Coordinates of C-alpha atoms in Angstrom, one line a residue:
X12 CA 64.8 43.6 40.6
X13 CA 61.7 41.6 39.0
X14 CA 62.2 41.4 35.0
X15 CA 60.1 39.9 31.8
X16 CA 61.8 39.0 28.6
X17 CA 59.1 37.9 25.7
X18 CA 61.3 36.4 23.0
X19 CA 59.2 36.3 20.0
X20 CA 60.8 33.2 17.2
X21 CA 64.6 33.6 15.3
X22 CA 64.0 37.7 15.6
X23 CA 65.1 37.6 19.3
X24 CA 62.8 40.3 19.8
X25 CA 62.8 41.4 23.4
X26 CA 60.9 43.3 25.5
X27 CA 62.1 44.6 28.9
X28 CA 59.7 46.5 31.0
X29 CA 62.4 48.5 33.0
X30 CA 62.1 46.7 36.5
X31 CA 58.5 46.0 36.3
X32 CA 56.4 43.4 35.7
X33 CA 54.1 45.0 33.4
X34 CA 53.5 46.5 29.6
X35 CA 53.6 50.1 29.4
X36 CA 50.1 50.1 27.6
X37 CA 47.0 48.0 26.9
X38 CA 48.0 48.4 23.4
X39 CA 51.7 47.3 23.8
X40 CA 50.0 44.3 25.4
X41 CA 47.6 43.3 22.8
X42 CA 50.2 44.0 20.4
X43 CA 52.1 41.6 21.6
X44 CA 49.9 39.1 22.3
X45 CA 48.8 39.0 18.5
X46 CA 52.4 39.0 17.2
X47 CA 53.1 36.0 19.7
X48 CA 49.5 34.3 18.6
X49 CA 50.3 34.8 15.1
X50 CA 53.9 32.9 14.9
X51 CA 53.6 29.7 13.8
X52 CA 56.8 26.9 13.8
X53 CA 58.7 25.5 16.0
X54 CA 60.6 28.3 16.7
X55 CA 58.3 30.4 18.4
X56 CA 57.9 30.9 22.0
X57 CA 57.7 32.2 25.3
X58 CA 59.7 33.1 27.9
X59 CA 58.7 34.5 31.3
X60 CA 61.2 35.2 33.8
X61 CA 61.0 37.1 37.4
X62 CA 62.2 36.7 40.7
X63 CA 58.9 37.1 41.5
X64 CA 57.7 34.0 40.0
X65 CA 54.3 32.7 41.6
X66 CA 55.5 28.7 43.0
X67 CA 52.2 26.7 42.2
X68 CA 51.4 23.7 44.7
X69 CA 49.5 20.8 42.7
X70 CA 46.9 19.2 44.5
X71 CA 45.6 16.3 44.0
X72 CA 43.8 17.0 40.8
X73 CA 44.0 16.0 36.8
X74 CA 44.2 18.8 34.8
X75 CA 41.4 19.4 31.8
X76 CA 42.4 19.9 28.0
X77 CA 43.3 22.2 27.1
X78 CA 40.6 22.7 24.8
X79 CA 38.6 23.4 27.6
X80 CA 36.7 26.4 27.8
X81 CA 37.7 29.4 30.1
X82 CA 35.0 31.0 32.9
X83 CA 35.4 34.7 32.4
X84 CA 35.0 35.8 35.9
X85 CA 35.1 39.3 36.9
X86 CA 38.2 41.4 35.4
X87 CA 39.9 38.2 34.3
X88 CA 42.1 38.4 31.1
X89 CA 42.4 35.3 28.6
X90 CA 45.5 33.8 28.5
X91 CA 48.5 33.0 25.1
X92 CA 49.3 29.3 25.1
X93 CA 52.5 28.7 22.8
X94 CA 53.6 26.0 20.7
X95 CA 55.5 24.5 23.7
X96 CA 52.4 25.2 26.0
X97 CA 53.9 27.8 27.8
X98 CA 51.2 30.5 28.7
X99 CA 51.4 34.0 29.8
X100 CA 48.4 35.9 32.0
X101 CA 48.9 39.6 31.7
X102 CA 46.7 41.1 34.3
X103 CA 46.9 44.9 34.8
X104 CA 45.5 46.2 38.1
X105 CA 42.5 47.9 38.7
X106 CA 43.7 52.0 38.4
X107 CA 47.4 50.8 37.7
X108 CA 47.8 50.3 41.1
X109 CA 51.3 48.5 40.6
X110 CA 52.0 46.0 37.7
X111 CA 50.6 42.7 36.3
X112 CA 50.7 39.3 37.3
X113 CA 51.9 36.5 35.4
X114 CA 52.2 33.0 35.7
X115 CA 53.0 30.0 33.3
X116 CA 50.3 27.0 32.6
X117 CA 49.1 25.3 29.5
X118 CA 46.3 27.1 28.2
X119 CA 44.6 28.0 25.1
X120 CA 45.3 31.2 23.0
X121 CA 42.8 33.5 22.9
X122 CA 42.6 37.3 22.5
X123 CA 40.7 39.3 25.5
X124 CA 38.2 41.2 24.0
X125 CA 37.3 38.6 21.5
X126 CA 36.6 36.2 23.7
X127 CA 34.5 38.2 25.9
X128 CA 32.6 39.4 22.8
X129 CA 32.0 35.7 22.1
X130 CA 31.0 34.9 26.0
X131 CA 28.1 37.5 25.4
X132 CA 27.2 36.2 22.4
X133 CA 26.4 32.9 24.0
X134 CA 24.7 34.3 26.9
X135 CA 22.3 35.9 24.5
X136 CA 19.4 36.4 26.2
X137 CA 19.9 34.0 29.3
X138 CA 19.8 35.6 32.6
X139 CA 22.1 32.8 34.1
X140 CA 24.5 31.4 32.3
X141 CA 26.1 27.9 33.2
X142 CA 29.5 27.0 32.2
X143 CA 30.5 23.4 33.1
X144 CA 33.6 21.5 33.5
X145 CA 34.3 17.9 34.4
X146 CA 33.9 17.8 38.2
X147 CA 32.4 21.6 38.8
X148 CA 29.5 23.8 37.4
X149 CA 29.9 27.6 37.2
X150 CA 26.6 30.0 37.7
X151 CA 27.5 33.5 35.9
X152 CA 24.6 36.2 36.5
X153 CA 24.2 38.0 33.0
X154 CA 21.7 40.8 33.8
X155 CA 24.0 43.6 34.3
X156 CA 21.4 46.4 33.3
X157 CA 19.4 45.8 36.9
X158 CA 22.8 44.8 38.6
X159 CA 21.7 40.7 38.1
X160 CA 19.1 41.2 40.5
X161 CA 17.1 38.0 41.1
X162 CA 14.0 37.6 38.8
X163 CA 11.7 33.9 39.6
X164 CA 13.6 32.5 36.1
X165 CA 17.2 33.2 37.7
X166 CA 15.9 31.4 40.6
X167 CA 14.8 28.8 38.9
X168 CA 17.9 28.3 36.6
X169 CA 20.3 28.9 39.6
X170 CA 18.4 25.9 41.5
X171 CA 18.8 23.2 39.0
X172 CA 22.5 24.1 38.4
X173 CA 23.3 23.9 42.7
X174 CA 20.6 20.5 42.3
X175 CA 23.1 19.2 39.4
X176 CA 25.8 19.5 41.5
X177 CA 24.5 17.8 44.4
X178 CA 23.2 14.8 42.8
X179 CA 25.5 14.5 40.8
X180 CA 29.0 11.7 41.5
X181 CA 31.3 13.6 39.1
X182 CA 30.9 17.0 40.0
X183 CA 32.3 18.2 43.4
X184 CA 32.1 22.2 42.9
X185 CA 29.6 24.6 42.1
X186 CA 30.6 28.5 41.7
X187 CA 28.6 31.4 41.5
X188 CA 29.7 35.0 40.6
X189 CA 28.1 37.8 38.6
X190 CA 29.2 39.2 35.4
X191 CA 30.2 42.3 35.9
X192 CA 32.8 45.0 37.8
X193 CA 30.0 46.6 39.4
X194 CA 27.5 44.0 40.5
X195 CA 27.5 40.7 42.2
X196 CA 23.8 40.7 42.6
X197 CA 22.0 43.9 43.4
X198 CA 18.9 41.8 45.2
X199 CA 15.7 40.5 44.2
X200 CA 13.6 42.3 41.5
X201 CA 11.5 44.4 44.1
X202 CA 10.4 46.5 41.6
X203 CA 8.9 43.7 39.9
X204 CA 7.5 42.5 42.8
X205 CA 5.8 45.5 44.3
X206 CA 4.3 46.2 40.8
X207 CA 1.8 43.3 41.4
X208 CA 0.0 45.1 44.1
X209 CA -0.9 45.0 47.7
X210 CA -2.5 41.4 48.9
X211 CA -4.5 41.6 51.5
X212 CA -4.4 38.5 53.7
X213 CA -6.7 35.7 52.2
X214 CA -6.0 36.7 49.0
X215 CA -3.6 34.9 46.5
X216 CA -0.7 37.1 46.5
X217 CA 1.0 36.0 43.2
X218 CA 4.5 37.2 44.8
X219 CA 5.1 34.5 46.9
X220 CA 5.8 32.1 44.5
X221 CA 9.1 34.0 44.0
X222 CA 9.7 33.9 47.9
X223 CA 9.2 30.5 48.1
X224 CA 11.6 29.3 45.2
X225 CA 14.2 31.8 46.7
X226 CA 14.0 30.3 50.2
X227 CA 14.2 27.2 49.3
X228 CA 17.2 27.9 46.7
X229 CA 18.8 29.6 49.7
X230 CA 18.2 26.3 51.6
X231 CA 19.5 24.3 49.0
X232 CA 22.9 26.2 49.2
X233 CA 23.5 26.2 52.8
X234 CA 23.0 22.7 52.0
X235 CA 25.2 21.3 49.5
X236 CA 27.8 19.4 51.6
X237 CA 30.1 17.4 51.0
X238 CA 30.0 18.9 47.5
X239 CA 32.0 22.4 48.1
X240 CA 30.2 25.9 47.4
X241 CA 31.9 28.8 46.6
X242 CA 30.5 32.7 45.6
X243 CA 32.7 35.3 44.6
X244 CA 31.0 38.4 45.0
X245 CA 32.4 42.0 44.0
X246 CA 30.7 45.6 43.8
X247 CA 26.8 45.4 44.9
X248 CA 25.9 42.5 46.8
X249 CA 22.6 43.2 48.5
X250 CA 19.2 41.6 49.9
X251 CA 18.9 38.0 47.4
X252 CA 22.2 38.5 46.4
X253 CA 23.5 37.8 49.9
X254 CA 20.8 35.0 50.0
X255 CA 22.7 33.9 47.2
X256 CA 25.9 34.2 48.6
X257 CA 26.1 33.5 52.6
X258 CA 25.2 30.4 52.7
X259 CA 27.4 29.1 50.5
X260 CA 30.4 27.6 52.2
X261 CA 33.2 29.2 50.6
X262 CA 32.4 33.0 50.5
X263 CA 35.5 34.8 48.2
X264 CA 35.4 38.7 48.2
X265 CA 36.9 41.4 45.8
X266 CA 38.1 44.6 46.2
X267 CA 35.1 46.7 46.1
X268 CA 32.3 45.0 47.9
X269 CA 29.4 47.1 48.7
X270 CA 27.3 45.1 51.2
X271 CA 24.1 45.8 52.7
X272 CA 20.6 44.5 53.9
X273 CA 18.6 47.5 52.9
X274 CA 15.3 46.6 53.4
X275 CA 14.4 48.4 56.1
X276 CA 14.1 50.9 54.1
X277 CA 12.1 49.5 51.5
X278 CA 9.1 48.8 54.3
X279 CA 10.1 45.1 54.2
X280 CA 12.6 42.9 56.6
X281 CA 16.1 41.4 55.9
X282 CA 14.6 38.1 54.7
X283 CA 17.2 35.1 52.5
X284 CA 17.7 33.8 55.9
X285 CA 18.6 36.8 57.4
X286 CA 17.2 35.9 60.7
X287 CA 19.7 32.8 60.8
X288 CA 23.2 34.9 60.1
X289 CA 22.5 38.4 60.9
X290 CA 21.9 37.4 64.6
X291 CA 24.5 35.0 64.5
X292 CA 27.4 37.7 63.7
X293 CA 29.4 38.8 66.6
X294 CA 28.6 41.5 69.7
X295 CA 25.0 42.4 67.7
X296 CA 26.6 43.8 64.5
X297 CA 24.1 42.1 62.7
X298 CA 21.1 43.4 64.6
X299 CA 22.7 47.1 63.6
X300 CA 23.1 45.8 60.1
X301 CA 19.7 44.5 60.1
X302 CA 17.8 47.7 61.4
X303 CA 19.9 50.0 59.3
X304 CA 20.5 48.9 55.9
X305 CA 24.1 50.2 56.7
X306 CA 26.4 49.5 53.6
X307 CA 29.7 48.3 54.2
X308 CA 32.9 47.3 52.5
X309 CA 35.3 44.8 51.4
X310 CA 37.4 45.4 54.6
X311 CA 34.4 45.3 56.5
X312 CA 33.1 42.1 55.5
X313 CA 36.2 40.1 55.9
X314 CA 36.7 41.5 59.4
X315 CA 32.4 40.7 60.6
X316 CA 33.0 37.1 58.8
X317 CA 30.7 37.5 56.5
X318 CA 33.4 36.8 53.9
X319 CA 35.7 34.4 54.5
X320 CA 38.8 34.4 51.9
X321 CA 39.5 37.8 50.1
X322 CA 41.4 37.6 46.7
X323 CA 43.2 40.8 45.0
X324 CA 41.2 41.9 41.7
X325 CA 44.7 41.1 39.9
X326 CA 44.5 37.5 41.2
X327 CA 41.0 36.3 39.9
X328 CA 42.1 35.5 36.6
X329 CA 45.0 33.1 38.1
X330 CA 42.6 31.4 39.9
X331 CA 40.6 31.0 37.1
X332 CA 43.0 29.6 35.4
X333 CA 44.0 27.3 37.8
X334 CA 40.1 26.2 38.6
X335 CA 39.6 25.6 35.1
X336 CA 42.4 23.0 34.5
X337 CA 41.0 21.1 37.8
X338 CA 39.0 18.2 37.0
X339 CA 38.5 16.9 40.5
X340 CA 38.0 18.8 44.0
X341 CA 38.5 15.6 46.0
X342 CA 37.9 17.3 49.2
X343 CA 37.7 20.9 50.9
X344 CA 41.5 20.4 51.6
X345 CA 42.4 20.1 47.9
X346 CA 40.4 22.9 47.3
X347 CA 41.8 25.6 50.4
X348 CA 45.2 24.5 49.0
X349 CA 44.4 26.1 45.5
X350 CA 43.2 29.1 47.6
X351 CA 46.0 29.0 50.0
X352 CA 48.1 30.5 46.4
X353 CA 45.6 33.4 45.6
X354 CA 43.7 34.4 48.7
X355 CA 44.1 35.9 52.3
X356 CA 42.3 33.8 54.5
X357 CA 39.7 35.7 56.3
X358 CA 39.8 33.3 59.0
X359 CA 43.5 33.9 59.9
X360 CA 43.0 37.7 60.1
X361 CA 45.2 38.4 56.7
X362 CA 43.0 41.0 56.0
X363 CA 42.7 43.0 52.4
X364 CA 44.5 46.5 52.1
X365 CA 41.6 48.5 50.7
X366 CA 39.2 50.3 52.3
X367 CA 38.5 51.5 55.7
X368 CA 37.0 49.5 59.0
X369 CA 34.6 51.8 60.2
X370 CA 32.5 49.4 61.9
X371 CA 34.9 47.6 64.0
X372 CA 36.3 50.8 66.4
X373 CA 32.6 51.0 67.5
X374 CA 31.5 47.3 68.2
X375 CA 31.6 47.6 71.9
X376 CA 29.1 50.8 71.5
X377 CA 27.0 48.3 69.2
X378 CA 26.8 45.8 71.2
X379 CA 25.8 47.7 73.8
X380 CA 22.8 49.3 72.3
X381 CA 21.9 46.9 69.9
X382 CA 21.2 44.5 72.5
X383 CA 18.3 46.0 73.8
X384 CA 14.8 45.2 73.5
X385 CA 13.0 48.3 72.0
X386 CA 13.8 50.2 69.2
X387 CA 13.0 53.9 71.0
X388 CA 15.5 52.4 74.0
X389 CA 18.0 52.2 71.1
X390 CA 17.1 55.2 69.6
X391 CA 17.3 57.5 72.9
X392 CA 21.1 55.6 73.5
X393 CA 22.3 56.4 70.0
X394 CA 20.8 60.2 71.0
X395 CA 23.2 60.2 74.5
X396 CA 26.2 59.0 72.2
X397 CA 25.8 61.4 69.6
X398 CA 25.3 64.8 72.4
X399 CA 28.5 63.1 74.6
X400 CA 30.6 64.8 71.3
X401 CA 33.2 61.4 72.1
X402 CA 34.5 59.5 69.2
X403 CA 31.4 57.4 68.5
X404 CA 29.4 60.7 68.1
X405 CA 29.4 60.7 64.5
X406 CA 28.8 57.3 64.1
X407 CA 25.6 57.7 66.5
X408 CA 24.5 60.7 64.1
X409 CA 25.0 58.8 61.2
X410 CA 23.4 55.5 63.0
X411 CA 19.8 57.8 64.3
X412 CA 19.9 58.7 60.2
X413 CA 19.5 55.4 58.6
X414 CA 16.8 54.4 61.5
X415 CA 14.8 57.7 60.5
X416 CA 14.8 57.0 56.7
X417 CA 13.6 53.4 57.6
X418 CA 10.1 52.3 58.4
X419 CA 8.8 52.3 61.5
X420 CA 7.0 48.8 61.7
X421 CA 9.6 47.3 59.6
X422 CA 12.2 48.4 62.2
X423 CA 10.1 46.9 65.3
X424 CA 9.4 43.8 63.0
X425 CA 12.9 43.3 62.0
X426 CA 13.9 44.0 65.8
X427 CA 11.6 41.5 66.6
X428 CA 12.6 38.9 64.0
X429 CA 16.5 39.0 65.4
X430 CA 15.5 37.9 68.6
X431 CA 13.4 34.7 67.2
X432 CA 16.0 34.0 64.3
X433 CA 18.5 33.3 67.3
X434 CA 16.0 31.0 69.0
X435 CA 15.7 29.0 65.8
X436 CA 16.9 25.6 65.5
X437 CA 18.3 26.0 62.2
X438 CA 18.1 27.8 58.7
X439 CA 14.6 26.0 57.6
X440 CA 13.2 27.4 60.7
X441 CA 14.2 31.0 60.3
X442 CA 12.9 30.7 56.1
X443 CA 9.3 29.3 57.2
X444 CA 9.1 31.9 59.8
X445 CA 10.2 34.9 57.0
X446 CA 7.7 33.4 54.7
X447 CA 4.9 34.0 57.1
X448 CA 6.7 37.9 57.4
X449 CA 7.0 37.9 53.8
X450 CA 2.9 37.4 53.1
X451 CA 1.7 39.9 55.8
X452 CA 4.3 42.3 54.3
X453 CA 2.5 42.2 50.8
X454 CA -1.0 43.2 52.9
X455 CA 1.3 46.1 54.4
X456 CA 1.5 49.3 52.1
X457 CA 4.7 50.3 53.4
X458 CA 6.6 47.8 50.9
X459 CA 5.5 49.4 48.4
X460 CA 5.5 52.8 49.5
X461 CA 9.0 52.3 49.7
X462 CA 9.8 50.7 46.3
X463 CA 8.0 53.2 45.1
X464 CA 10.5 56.3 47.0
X465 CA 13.7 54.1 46.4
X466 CA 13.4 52.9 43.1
X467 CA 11.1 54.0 41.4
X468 CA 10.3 57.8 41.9
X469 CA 13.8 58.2 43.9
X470 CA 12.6 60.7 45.5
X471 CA 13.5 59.1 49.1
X472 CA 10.6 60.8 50.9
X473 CA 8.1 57.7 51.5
X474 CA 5.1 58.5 53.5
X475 CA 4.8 55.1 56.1
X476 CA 2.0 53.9 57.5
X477 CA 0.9 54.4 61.4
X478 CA 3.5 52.3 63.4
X479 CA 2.4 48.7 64.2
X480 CA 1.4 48.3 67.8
X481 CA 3.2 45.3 69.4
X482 CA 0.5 43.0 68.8
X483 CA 0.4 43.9 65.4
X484 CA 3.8 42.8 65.8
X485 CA 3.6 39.7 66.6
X486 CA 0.9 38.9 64.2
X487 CA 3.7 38.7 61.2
X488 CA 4.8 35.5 62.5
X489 CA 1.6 33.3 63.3
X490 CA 1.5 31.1 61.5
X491 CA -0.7 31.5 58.1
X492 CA -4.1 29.6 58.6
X493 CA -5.6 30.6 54.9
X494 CA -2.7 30.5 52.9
X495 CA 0.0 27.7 52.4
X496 CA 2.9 27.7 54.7
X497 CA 6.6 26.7 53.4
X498 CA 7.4 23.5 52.9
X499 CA 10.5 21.5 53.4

């Protein structure tokens, strides 16, 4: 049976946690910590034993100082460095869903909440904060009262940090998380967006200046080999925040993802590049995720590939640890080896015990009728599923809802934009062609009909415009003959 004994100096005090790895309370724990930070002398130190004990594999990296600053990802916990340089990591889980995990490394003693209090103190003011050590560059999103979503300045500050790594010969990694338990990155500041108006075509429409930055950030990220790029999104990841997330090439994943491309029903498209991955995923998933803004989970993700390692919420703050003392990231070997400790590999279906797959059981149905042409073709199929009463018919009930809420041109626009996005050479193509969508959108008053219902008045009853006709259609993606078009 797993055991911890914390001697604390001559006293011998001991604490024994009756089989488990884990204090009793938070309080215990603090406690603790202080009495342990507060000896002084030789004679002080700390002992960590358990059967249970995680075996570290070194790769080939120099470890930092250990004056070296910690990242405070997500639910991480600082860690107690001893006299001897023995640390402890005390992570609860989330819920107490079974004990803490602990692990010994040199570290740096600092109390939790202090050190978060100083974190924010900081950040002040900034909307991205960079934390940087020798051979990576962390991006933490600090706007946690609109769920980090993207404004032009966070797109701006989040290029020059992915730019910095790049160009840069001494840094090999660049990370990018948000900052709190809820939120990755809620999306782009719509709100912000739709309040500058509708543009009618030949106008200056002042909100593309924000869709061109983000494009071209998203292009930057799906372009940062050799140097390695890793997201780790948990809670809301939606619109821009995927943009800022799938196209990195290391996508980690916590326990309570909640993953959608909503715009649909925002009278827009699923834009960030959307018409390079979401066609892309396997037997038309994406094409169903595309038209209905359908929100799906940790499990979810991991099993479409969207995600591609999943880490346990107790884990993040060994991992941090562990990223921190790495001065190098020689190669993407070195680095899946430090994930190979903490993670499930998406890729070898080890797939994360929370949640419920409730896309999965009905992909064959998907990719049946989200491979057609028309959106009334799909819409009468999802109507035959839902009146066979067989064990897709809820799922077809639930499928016909999302598609109702949504607007009608957006749907045969987005449907529309799948089909090109998979003819597309590569990712530059699809964002040139969305930038075109993204203008004719802003001279379309279903955008911001649907800001206004979602967001802003909540009251979820937009009133669309007529439905485009199909040359109307394929007007969003000629090319702009007025206005500039993206650039490389």
């Amino acid at each position: 049976c797993p055991f911890v004994v914390a001697e604390h100096g001559g006293a011998g005090r001991r604490e024994r946690s009756g089989g488990l790895d884990r204090m009793h309370t938070m309080q215990q724990q603090r406690r603790l910590l202080r009495s342990m930070a507060a000896a002084s002398g030789a004679s002080s130190r700390i002992t960590l034993r358990s059967m249970a004990t995680l075996s570290l594999p070194q790769p080939p990296c120099s470890p930092l100082p250990r004056s070296s600053p910690s990242f405070p990802l997500p639910r991480a916990r600082s860690s107690l460095w001893s006299k001897q340089g023995r640390c402890m990591i005390i992570l609860p889980e989330k819920k107490k869903r079974g004990g803490g995990a602990y692990v010994e490394a040199p570290y740096e003693i600092a109390e939790p909440t202090k050190e978060s209090e100083k974190f924010a103190q900081k950040c002040g003011e900034k909307k991205v904060k960079k934390l940087s050590q020798p051979g990576s560059n962390f991006a933490f999103l600090n706007r946690p009262k609109a769920n980090h979503a993207l404004d032009l300045s966070m797109i701006r500050e989040l290029k020059k940090i992915y730019l910095e790594t790049k160009l840069s010969p001494t840094i090999d990694l660049v990370m990018v998380t948000g900052g709190n338990e809820t939120a990755f990155c809620a999306g782009g500041d719509v709100k912000a967006l739709a309040q500058q108006g509708i543009q009618p075509m030949g106008n200056k429409a002042p909100q593309m200046k924000f869709f061109k930055e983000e494009y071209k950030l998203n292009y930057l990220i799906a372009n940062m080999a050799p140097k390695i790029s890793v997201a780790y999104v948990d809670g809301w990841c939606m619109g821009g925040g995927v943009g800022i997330s799938i196209h990195n090439q290391y996508r980690l994943c916590g326990e309570d993802v909640i993953w959608a491309m909503p715009e649909t029903a925002l009278g827009f498209f699923p834009d960030v590049g959307g018409s390079w991955f979401l066609p892309r995923l396997k037997q038309n998933v994406g094409i169903y995720l595309a038209l209905t803004g359908k929100r799906i989970n940790t499990i979810e993700t991991c099993a479409l590939g969207i995600t591609t390692h999943f880490i346990d919420n107790c884990h993040i703050g060994l991992l941090q640890e562990r990223m921190d003392s790495t001065s190098r990231f020689v190669s993407t070997e070195a680095f899946d080896l430090m994930l190979d400790v903490y993670m499930r590999d998406v890729e070898h279906k080890i797939i994360p015990p929370t949640g419920e797959d409730r896309i999965s059981p009905h992909l064959p149905v998907i990719e049946k009728i989200f491979g057609m042409n028309k959106i009334d073709d799909i819409k009468s199929a999802l109507e035959d599923v839902r009146g066979s009463g067989n064990e897709h018919a809820a799922w077809a009930e639930e499928t016909l809802t999302l598609l109702k809420a949504a607007s009608p041109t957006s749907l045969d626009v987005t449907l529309e934009q799948m089909k090109r996005g998979l003819a597309c050479e590569d990712l530059l193509e699809c964002l040139k062609m969305e930038y075109r969508m993204a203008r004719r959108f802003l001279a379309n008053p279903d955008f911001f009909e649907g800001v206004r219902s979602v967001l802003v008045d909540k009251d979820r009853n937009p009133k669309w415009a007529p439905r485009a006709t199909p040359e109307q259609v394929n007007e969003y993606f000629e090319p702009l003959t007025s206005e500039p078009e993206l650039d490389g």
